[in-house]
PDB file of C-alpha atoms in Angstrom:
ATOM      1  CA  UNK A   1       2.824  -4.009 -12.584  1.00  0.00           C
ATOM      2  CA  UNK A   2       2.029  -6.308 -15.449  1.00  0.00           C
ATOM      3  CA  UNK A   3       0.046 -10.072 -14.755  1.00  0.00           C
ATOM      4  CA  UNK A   4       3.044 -12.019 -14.288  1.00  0.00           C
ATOM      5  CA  UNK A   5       2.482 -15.581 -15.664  1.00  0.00           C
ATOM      6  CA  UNK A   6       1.519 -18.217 -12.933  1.00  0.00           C
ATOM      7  CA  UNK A   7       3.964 -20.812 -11.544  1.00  0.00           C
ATOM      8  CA  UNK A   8       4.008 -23.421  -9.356  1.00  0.00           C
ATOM      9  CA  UNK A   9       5.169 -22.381  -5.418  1.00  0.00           C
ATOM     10  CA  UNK A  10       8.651 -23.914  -5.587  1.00  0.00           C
ATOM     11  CA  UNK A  11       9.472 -22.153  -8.768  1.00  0.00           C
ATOM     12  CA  UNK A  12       8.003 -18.664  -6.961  1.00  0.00           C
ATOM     13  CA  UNK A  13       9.799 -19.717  -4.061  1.00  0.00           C
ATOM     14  CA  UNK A  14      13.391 -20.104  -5.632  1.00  0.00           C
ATOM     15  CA  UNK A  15      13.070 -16.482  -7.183  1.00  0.00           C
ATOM     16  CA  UNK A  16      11.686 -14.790  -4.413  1.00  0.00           C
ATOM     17  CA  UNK A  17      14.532 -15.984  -2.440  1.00  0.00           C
ATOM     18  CA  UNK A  18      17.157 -14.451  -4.965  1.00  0.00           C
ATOM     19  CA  UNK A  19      14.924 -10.881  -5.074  1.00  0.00           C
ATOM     20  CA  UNK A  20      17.398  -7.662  -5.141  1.00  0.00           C
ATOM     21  CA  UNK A  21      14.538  -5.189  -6.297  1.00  0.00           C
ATOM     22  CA  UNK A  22      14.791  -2.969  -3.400  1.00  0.00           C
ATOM     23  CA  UNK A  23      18.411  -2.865  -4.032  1.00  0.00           C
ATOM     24  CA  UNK A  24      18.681  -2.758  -7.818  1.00  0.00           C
ATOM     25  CA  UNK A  25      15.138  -1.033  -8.511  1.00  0.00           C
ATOM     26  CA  UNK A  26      14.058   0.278  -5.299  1.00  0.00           C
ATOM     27  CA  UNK A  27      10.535   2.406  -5.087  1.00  0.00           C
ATOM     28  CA  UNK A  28      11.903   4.942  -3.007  1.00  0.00           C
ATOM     29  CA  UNK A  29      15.299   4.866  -0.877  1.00  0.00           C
ATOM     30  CA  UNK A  30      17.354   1.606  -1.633  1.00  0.00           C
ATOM     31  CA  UNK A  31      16.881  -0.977   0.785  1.00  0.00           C
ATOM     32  CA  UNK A  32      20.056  -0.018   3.603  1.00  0.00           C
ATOM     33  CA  UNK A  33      21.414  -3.534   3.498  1.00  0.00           C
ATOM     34  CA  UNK A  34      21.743  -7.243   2.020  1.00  0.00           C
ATOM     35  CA  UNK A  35      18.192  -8.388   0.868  1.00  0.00           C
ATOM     36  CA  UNK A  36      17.364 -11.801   3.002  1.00  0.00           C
ATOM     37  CA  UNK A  37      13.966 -12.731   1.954  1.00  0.00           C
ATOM     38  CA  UNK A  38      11.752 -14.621   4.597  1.00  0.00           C
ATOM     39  CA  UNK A  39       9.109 -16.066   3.297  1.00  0.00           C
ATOM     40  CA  UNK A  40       6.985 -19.574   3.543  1.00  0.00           C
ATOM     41  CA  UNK A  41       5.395 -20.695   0.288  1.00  0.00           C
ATOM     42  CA  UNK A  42       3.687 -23.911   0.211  1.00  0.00           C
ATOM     43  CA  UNK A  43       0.812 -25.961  -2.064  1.00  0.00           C
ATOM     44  CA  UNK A  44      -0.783 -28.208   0.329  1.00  0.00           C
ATOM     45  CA  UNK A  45      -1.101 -25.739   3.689  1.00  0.00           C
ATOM     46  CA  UNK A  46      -4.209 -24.760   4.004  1.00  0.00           C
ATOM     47  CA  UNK A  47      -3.380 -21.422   6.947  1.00  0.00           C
ATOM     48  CA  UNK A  48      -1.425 -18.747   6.196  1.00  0.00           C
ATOM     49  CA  UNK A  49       0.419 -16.186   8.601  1.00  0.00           C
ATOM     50  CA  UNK A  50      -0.069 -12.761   7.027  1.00  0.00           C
ATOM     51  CA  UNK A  51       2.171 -10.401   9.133  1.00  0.00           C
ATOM     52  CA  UNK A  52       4.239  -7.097   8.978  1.00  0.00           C
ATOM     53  CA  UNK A  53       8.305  -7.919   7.916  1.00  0.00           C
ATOM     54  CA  UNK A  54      11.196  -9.401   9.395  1.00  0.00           C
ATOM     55  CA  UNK A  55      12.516  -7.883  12.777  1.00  0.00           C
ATOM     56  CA  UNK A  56      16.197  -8.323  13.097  1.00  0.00           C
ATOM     57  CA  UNK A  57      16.048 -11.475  14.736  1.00  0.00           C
ATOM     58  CA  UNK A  58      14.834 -13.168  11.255  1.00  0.00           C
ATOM     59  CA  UNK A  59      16.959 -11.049   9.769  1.00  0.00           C
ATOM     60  CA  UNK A  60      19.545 -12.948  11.670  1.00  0.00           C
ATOM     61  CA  UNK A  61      18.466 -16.180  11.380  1.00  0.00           C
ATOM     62  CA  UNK A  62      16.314 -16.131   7.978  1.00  0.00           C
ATOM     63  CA  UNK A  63      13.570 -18.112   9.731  1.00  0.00           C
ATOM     64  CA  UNK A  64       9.932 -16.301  10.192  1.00  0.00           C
ATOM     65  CA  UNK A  65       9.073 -15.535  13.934  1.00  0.00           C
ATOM     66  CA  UNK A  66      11.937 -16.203  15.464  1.00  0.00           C
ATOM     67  CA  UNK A  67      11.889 -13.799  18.177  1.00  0.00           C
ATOM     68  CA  UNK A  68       9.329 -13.314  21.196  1.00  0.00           C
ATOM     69  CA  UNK A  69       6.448 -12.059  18.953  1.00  0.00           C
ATOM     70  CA  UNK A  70       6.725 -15.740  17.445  1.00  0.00           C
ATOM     71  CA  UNK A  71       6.474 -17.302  20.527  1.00  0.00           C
ATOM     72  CA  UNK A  72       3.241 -15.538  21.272  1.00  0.00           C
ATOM     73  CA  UNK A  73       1.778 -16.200  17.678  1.00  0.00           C
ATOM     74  CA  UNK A  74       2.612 -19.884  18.683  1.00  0.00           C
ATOM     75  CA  UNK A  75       0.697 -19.500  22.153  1.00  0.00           C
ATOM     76  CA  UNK A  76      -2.311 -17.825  20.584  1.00  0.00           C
ATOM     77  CA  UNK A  77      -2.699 -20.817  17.475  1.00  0.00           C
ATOM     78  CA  UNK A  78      -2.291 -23.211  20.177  1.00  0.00           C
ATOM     79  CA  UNK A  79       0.422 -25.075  17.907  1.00  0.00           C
ATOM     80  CA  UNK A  80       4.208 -25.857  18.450  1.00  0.00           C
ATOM     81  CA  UNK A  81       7.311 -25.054  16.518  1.00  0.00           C
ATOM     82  CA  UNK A  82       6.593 -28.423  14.906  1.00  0.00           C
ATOM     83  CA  UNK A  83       3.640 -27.946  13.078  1.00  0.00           C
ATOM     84  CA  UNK A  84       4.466 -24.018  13.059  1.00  0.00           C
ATOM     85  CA  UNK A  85       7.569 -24.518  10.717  1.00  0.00           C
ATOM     86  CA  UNK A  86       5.742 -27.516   8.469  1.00  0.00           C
ATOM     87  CA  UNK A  87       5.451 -25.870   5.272  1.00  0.00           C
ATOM     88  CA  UNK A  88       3.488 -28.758   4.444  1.00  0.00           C
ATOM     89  CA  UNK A  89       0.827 -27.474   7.005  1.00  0.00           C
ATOM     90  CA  UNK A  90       1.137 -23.494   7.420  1.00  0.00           C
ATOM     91  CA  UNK A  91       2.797 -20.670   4.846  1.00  0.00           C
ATOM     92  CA  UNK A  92       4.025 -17.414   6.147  1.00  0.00           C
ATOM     93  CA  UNK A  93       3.767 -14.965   3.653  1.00  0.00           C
ATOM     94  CA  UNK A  94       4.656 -11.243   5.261  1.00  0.00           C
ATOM     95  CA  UNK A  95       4.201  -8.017   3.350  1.00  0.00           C
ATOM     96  CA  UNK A  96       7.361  -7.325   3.404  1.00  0.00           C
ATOM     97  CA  UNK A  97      10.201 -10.500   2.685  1.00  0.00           C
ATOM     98  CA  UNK A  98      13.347  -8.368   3.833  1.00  0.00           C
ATOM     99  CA  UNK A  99      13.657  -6.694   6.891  1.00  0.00           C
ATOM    100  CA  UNK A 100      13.283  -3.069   5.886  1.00  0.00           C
ATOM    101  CA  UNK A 101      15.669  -1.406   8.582  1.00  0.00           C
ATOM    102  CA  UNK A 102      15.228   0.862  11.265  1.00  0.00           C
ATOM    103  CA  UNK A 103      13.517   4.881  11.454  1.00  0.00           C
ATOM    104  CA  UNK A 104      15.469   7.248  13.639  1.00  0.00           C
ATOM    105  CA  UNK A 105      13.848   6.312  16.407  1.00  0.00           C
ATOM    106  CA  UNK A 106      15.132   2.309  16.249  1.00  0.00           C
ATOM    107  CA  UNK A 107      11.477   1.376  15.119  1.00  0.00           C
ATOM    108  CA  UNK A 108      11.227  -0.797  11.980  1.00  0.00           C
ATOM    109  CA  UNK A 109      10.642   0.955   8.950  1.00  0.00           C
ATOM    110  CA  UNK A 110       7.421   0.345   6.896  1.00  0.00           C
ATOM    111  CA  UNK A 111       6.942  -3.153   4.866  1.00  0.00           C
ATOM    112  CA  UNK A 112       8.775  -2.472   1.124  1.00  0.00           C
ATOM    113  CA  UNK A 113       5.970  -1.359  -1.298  1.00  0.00           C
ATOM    114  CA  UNK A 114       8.402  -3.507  -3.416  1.00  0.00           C
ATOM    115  CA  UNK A 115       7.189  -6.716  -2.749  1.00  0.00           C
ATOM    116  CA  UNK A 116       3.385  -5.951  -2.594  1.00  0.00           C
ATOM    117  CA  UNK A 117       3.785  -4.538  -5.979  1.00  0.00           C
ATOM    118  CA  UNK A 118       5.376  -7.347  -7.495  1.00  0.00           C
ATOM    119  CA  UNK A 119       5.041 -10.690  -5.534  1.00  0.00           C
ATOM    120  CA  UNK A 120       2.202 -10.761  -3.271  1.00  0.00           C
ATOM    121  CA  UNK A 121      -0.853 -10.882  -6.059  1.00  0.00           C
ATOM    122  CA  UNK A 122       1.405 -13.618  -7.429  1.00  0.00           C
ATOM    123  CA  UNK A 123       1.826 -15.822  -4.374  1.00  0.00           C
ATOM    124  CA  UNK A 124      -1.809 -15.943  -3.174  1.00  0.00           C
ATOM    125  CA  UNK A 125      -2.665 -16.708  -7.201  1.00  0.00           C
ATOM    126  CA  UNK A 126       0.228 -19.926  -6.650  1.00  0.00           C
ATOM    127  CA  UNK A 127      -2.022 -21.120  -3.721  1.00  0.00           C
ATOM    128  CA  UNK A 128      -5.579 -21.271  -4.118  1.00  0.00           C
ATOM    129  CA  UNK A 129      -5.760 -23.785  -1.759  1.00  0.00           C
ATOM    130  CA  UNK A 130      -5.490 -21.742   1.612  1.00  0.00           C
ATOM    131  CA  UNK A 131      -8.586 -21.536   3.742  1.00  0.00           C
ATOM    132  CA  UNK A 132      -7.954 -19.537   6.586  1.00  0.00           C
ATOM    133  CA  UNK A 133      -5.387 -16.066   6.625  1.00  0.00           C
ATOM    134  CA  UNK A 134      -4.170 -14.806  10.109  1.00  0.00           C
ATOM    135  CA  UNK A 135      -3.723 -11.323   9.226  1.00  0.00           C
ATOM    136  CA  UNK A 136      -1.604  -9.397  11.462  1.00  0.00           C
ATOM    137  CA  UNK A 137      -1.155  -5.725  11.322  1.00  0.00           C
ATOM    138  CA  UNK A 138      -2.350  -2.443   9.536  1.00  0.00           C
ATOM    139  CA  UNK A 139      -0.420  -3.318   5.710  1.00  0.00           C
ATOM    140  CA  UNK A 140      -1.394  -6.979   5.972  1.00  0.00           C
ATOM    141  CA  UNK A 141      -5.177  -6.226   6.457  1.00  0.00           C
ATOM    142  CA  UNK A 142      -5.138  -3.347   4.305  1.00  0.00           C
ATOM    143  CA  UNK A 143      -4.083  -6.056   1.475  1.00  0.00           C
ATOM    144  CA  UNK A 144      -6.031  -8.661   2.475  1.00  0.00           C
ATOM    145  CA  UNK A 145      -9.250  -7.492   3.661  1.00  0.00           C
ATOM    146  CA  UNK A 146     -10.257  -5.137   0.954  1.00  0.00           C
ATOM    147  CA  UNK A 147     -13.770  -3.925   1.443  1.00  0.00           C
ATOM    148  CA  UNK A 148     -13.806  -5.553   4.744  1.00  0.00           C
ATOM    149  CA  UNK A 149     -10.895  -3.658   6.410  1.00  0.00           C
ATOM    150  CA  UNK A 150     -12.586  -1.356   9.188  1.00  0.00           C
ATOM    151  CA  UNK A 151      -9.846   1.369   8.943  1.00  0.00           C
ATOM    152  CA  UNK A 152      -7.436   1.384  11.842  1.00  0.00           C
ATOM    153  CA  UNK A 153      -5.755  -1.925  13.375  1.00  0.00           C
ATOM    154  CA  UNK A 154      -7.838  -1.179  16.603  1.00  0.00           C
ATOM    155  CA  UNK A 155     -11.492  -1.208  14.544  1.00  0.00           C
ATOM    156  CA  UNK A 156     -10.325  -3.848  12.447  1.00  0.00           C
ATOM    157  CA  UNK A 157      -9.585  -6.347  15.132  1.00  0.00           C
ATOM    158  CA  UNK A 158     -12.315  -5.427  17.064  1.00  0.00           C
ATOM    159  CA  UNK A 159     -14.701  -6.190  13.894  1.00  0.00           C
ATOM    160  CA  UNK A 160     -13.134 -10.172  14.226  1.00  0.00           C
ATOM    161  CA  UNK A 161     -15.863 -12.157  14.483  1.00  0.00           C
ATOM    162  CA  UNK A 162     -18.013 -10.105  11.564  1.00  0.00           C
ATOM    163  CA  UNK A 163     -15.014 -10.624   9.167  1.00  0.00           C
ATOM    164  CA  UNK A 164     -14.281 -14.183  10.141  1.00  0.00           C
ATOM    165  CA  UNK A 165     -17.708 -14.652   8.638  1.00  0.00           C
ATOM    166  CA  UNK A 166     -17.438 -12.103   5.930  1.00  0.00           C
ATOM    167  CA  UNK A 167     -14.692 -13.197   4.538  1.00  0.00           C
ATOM    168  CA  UNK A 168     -15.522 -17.197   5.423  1.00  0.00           C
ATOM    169  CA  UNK A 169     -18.450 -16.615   2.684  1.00  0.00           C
ATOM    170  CA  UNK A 170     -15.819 -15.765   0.004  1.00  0.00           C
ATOM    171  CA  UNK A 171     -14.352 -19.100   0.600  1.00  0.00           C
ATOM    172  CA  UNK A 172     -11.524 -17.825   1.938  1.00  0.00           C
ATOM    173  CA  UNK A 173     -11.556 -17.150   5.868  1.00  0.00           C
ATOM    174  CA  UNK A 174      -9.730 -14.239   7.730  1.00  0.00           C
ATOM    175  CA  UNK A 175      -8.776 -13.688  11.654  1.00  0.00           C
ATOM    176  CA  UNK A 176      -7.237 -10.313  12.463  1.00  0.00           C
ATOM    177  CA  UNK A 177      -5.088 -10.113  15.377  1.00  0.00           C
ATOM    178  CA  UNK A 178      -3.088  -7.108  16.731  1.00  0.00           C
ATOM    179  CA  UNK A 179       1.413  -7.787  16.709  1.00  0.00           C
ATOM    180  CA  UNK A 180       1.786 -10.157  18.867  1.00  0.00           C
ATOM    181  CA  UNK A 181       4.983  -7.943  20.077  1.00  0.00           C
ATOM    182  CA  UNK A 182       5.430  -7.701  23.497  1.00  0.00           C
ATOM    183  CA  UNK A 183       4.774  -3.702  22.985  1.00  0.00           C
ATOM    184  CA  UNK A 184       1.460  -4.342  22.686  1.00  0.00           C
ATOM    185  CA  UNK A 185       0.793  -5.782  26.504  1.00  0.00           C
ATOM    186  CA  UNK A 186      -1.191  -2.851  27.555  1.00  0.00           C
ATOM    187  CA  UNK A 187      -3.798  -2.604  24.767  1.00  0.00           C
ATOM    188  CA  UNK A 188      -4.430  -6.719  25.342  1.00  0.00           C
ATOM    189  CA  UNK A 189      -4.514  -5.544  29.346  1.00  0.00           C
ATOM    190  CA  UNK A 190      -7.028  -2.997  28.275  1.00  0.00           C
ATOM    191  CA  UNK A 191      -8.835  -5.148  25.869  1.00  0.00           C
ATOM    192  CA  UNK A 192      -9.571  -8.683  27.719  1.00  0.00           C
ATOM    193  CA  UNK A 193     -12.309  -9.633  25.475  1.00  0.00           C
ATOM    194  CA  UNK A 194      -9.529 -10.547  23.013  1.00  0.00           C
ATOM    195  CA  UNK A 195      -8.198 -13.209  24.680  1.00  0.00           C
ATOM    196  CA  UNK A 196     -11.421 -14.457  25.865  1.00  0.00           C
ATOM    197  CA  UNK A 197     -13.656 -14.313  22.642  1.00  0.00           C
ATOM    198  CA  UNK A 198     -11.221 -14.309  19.948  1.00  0.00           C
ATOM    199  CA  UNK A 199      -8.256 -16.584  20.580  1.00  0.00           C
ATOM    200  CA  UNK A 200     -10.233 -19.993  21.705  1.00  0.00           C
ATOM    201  CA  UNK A 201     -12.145 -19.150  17.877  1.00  0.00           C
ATOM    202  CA  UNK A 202      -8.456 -18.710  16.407  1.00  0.00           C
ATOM    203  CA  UNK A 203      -7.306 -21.937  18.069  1.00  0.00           C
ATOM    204  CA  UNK A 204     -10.572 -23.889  16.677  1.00  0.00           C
ATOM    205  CA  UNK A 205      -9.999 -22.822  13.226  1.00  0.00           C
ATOM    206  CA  UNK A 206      -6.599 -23.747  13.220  1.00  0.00           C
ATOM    207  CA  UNK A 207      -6.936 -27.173  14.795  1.00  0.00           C
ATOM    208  CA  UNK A 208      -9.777 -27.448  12.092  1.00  0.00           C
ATOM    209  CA  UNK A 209      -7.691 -27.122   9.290  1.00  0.00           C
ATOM    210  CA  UNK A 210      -4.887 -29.377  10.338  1.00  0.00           C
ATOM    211  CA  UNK A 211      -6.809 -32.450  11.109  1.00  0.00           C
TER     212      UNK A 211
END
């Protein structure tokens, strides 16, 4: 994809939110259904949530994290729906805006390669003032992290505290969690050091930031 000229978020916003590329140019299969983009753009927060896609909850509702996994997110920033949906105070960009349907085993498909390809460069460019990404999930690191992504979800997260500081340096800070999804109860079971050692950091750099 060509540099697309920079605009301002609302502008970026207001077309993102009319997107039909995965219908109307898709890069594989069309999308299976009616585009809803879900997506939280904002010039003055200074977090961003940097997940997966829509589930079929958001699809539903066309809010981000409206479903269990968002409760969790909620539980582990140590913030309320208040400040949560304050797009004055945290933007939830996803890797993929539309809810990409389900494989044939009722899993959700992949993020669309569409909207890396042709939004995401632009809406990080439309907010340079973000200080901390919570980066959630194998496409979200892999786009984020760059050299600093450890490989697999698992290594990546477990490499927290090194990246935090990594990627602090670069003036732009970076905490990788695992889905909050209720699925993954058994690695956190099997992993308590998470919990212990990362979240109190993820809840100081959050409170931090929103002073």
């Amino acid at each position: 994809m060509q540099d697309q000229p920079s605009m301002g978020t609302e502008e970026l916003a207001r077309e993102i939110a009319g997107c039909r590329l995965c219908v109307e140019a898709p890069f594989r299969r069309p999308l299976p259904h009616e585009p809803r983009p879900v997506c939280v753009l904002s010039s003055s927060a200074r977090i961003a949530i940097c997940g997966q896609a829509p589930g079929t909850r958001v699809h539903a509702s066309g809010r981000p994290f409206t479903d269990p996994s968002g409760e969790r997110l909620r539980d582990w920033m140590g913030i309320g729906e208040d400040v949560f949906y304050d797009p004055s105070r945290v933007a939830i960009v996803p890797m993929g805006f539309c809810f990409p349907g389900l494989d044939a085993k009722g899993g959700d498909l992949p993020p669309r390669r569409e909207c890396r390809l042709h939004w995401h460069d632009r809406v990080f460019r439309a907010m340079p003032q973000l200080r901390l990404k919570i980066v959630i999930g194998a496409y979200a690191q892999d786009y984020h992290l760059g050299a600093h992504h450890r490989g697999s979800v698992r290594e990546t997260v477990a490499a927290w505290r090194e990246i935090l500081d990594e990627t602090r340096a670069e003036g732009v800070a970076a905490i990788c969690l695992p889905h909050p999804s209720w699925r993954n109860n058994a690695w956190l079971r099997k992993n308590p050091w998470f919990e212990r050692d990362c979240l109190p950091v993820l809840k100081r750099e959050v409170a931090a930031l929103l002073t």
